[in-house]
Amino acid sequence: MEHYSGSQKNKRKGGKNFRFLKSLGQNFLQDEEVILKILDGSDIGRDDLVIEVGPGDGALTVEAAGRAGKLIAIELDKRLIPVLNAALINRDNAEILNADILKTDIGALIRENPVPGKVRVIGNLPYYITTPIIMKFLEEGESVDTITVMMQKEVADRLTAAPGTKECGAITLETGYFAEITRICDVPKEAFMPMPKVESAVLRLDVRREPPVETEDRKFLFDVIKSGFTLRRKTLRNSLMTLGGFTREQIGQALEEAGIDPARRGETLDLEEYAVLAKALRRMKDQ
Ligand code: SAM
């Protein structure tokens, strides 16, 4: 992982007379080096479909389209659509959709645009919806191969946290269930216009084709993980009571079956341990 020092030598034009909307998380990338880090980090190939979230005025879009087989960029702010179409005038493999990414059917989009290569998601995400966007691609985009995106550093730290650390949360284990995560670089505030209040980082998520742990019921596994993190600093046995539907004795029994000390705290368990625990709890439920 590289730390990026941040020069603004290569400031793009654009943004002139444009009123940035804070409510849409509009902090446009100004730094060519960071732009290249995202694009190089995502390994876009000639046969690949690239889905870009929030292209803005096209900082990543034009170069990404130049590298890809096909690019589809989804932008909510309709004022940016003519700007993007103008920037992409020479790229007939690029399509701009004026839509809300959270309301877009990702599976259908991929099925309607088959490619011989990989499906790559890229973007400098609108920070107010970072986690829902990432979870949407992980849960719905079965054939997505990689997700290489900029996010607030705090979220990146959370997604890459080790079990037992204070940054580790239910979301850490959930994203780890779906993908292998690599940190590409940290990015200073100065790389954006307008400058955000927080530092940023770029992560690459390589979506797993097989889950790393065995589970018959993913939703229940995730419920167990969430409940394990509900009462931080309390014992796992107390925390798991928030699941509902189990007596204290049943929870104790499931923990014993799973070989997990009931006095441990939920945030110290790894995904494998949660999977064994969820299996034991489910068996109890089915009895
Ligand atoms: N990619 C550009 C860049 O790096 O300069 C812009 C990035 S800016 C952080 C986030 C972009 O996402 C903005 O253009 C914003 O309008 C767009 N956006 C915000 N909410 C969105 C949503 N729900 N669906 C699609 N795009 C959205």
mmCIF file of C-alpha atoms in Angstrom, residues 100-196:
data_model
loop_
_atom_site.group_PDB
_atom_site.id
_atom_site.type_symbol
_atom_site.label_atom_id
_atom_site.label_comp_id
_atom_site.label_asym_id
_atom_site.label_seq_id
_atom_site.Cartn_x
_atom_site.Cartn_y
_atom_site.Cartn_z
ATOM 1 C CA ASP A 100 -29.646 6.392 -8.918
ATOM 2 C CA ILE A 101 -27.124 3.602 -8.420
ATOM 3 C CA LEU A 102 -29.059 2.300 -5.417
ATOM 4 C CA LYS A 103 -32.167 1.851 -7.576
ATOM 5 C CA THR A 104 -30.337 0.289 -10.517
ATOM 6 C CA ASP A 105 -30.754 -3.409 -11.268
ATOM 7 C CA ILE A 106 -27.076 -4.375 -11.399
ATOM 8 C CA GLY A 107 -27.735 -8.017 -12.332
ATOM 9 C CA ALA A 108 -29.879 -6.990 -15.326
ATOM 10 C CA LEU A 109 -27.325 -4.387 -16.422
ATOM 11 C CA ILE A 110 -24.590 -7.030 -16.512
ATOM 12 C CA ARG A 111 -26.797 -9.591 -18.269
ATOM 13 C CA GLU A 112 -27.769 -7.052 -20.932
ATOM 14 C CA ASN A 113 -24.122 -6.204 -21.618
ATOM 15 C CA PRO A 114 -22.291 -9.520 -21.921
ATOM 16 C CA VAL A 115 -18.528 -9.330 -22.405
ATOM 17 C CA PRO A 116 -15.870 -12.024 -22.843
ATOM 18 C CA GLY A 117 -13.756 -10.449 -20.097
ATOM 19 C CA LYS A 118 -14.279 -9.377 -16.497
ATOM 20 C CA VAL A 119 -16.827 -7.086 -14.891
ATOM 21 C CA ARG A 120 -15.063 -4.223 -13.107
ATOM 22 C CA VAL A 121 -16.732 -1.628 -10.907
ATOM 23 C CA ILE A 122 -14.885 1.639 -10.411
ATOM 24 C CA GLY A 123 -15.707 4.996 -8.858
ATOM 25 C CA ASN A 124 -14.963 7.812 -6.536
ATOM 26 C CA LEU A 125 -18.018 7.076 -4.434
ATOM 27 C CA PRO A 126 -20.499 9.610 -3.097
ATOM 28 C CA TYR A 127 -19.506 9.218 0.573
ATOM 29 C CA TYR A 128 -23.014 9.535 2.017
ATOM 30 C CA ILE A 129 -23.845 6.088 0.569
ATOM 31 C CA THR A 130 -20.481 4.292 0.467
ATOM 32 C CA THR A 131 -21.489 1.173 2.383
ATOM 33 C CA PRO A 132 -24.896 0.649 0.721
ATOM 34 C CA ILE A 133 -23.242 0.909 -2.719
ATOM 35 C CA ILE A 134 -20.520 -1.616 -1.881
ATOM 36 C CA MET A 135 -23.011 -4.022 -0.273
ATOM 37 C CA LYS A 136 -25.353 -3.687 -3.255
ATOM 38 C CA PHE A 137 -22.631 -4.761 -5.697
ATOM 39 C CA LEU A 138 -21.540 -7.595 -3.421
ATOM 40 C CA GLU A 139 -25.046 -8.896 -2.851
ATOM 41 C CA GLU A 140 -26.572 -8.368 -6.287
ATOM 42 C CA GLY A 141 -23.689 -8.350 -8.710
ATOM 43 C CA GLU A 142 -23.000 -12.056 -8.782
ATOM 44 C CA SER A 143 -20.777 -11.740 -11.823
ATOM 45 C CA VAL A 144 -18.865 -8.669 -10.657
ATOM 46 C CA ASP A 145 -15.153 -9.528 -10.498
ATOM 47 C CA THR A 146 -13.561 -6.455 -8.924
ATOM 48 C CA ILE A 147 -14.680 -3.259 -7.197
ATOM 49 C CA THR A 148 -12.008 -0.552 -7.067
ATOM 50 C CA VAL A 149 -13.345 2.524 -5.363
ATOM 51 C CA MET A 150 -12.443 5.637 -3.425
ATOM 52 C CA MET A 151 -14.123 6.073 -0.045
ATOM 53 C CA GLN A 152 -13.607 7.968 3.206
ATOM 54 C CA LYS A 153 -10.503 6.635 4.994
ATOM 55 C CA GLU A 154 -12.511 5.758 8.088
ATOM 56 C CA VAL A 155 -14.674 3.322 6.092
ATOM 57 C CA ALA A 156 -11.597 1.869 4.354
ATOM 58 C CA ASP A 157 -10.013 1.309 7.788
ATOM 59 C CA ARG A 158 -13.156 -0.447 8.941
ATOM 60 C CA LEU A 159 -13.357 -2.739 5.901
ATOM 61 C CA THR A 160 -9.704 -3.771 6.240
ATOM 62 C CA ALA A 161 -9.647 -4.095 10.067
ATOM 63 C CA ALA A 162 -8.359 -7.206 11.822
ATOM 64 C CA PRO A 163 -10.686 -9.054 14.268
ATOM 65 C CA GLY A 164 -10.431 -7.722 17.813
ATOM 66 C CA THR A 165 -9.418 -4.195 16.819
ATOM 67 C CA LYS A 166 -11.720 -1.275 17.537
ATOM 68 C CA GLU A 167 -12.213 -0.595 13.804
ATOM 69 C CA CYS A 168 -13.551 -4.117 13.226
ATOM 70 C CA GLY A 169 -17.344 -4.204 12.854
ATOM 71 C CA ALA A 170 -20.035 -6.484 11.452
ATOM 72 C CA ILE A 171 -19.461 -4.835 8.046
ATOM 73 C CA THR A 172 -15.788 -5.948 8.143
ATOM 74 C CA LEU A 173 -16.796 -9.594 8.365
ATOM 75 C CA GLU A 174 -19.655 -9.221 5.881
ATOM 76 C CA THR A 175 -17.470 -7.667 3.178
ATOM 77 C CA GLY A 176 -14.758 -10.213 3.987
ATOM 78 C CA TYR A 177 -17.314 -12.944 3.325
ATOM 79 C CA PHE A 178 -17.821 -11.662 -0.211
ATOM 80 C CA ALA A 179 -14.411 -10.361 -1.202
ATOM 81 C CA GLU A 180 -10.692 -10.218 -0.648
ATOM 82 C CA ILE A 181 -9.751 -6.642 0.076
ATOM 83 C CA THR A 182 -6.558 -4.786 -0.828
ATOM 84 C CA ARG A 183 -5.719 -1.176 -0.032
ATOM 85 C CA ILE A 184 -4.436 0.603 -3.128
ATOM 86 C CA CYS A 185 -3.555 3.992 -1.615
ATOM 87 C CA ASP A 186 -4.489 6.711 0.851
ATOM 88 C CA VAL A 187 -5.537 10.022 -0.664
ATOM 89 C CA PRO A 188 -5.322 13.450 0.969
ATOM 90 C CA LYS A 189 -8.171 15.967 0.993
ATOM 91 C CA GLU A 190 -6.247 18.237 -1.355
ATOM 92 C CA ALA A 191 -6.794 15.841 -4.257
ATOM 93 C CA PHE A 192 -10.457 16.921 -4.517
ATOM 94 C CA MET A 193 -12.490 19.954 -5.395
ATOM 95 C CA PRO A 194 -14.212 21.088 -3.276
ATOM 96 C CA MET A 195 -11.981 19.735 -0.531
ATOM 97 C CA PRO A 196 -13.847 17.236 1.698
#
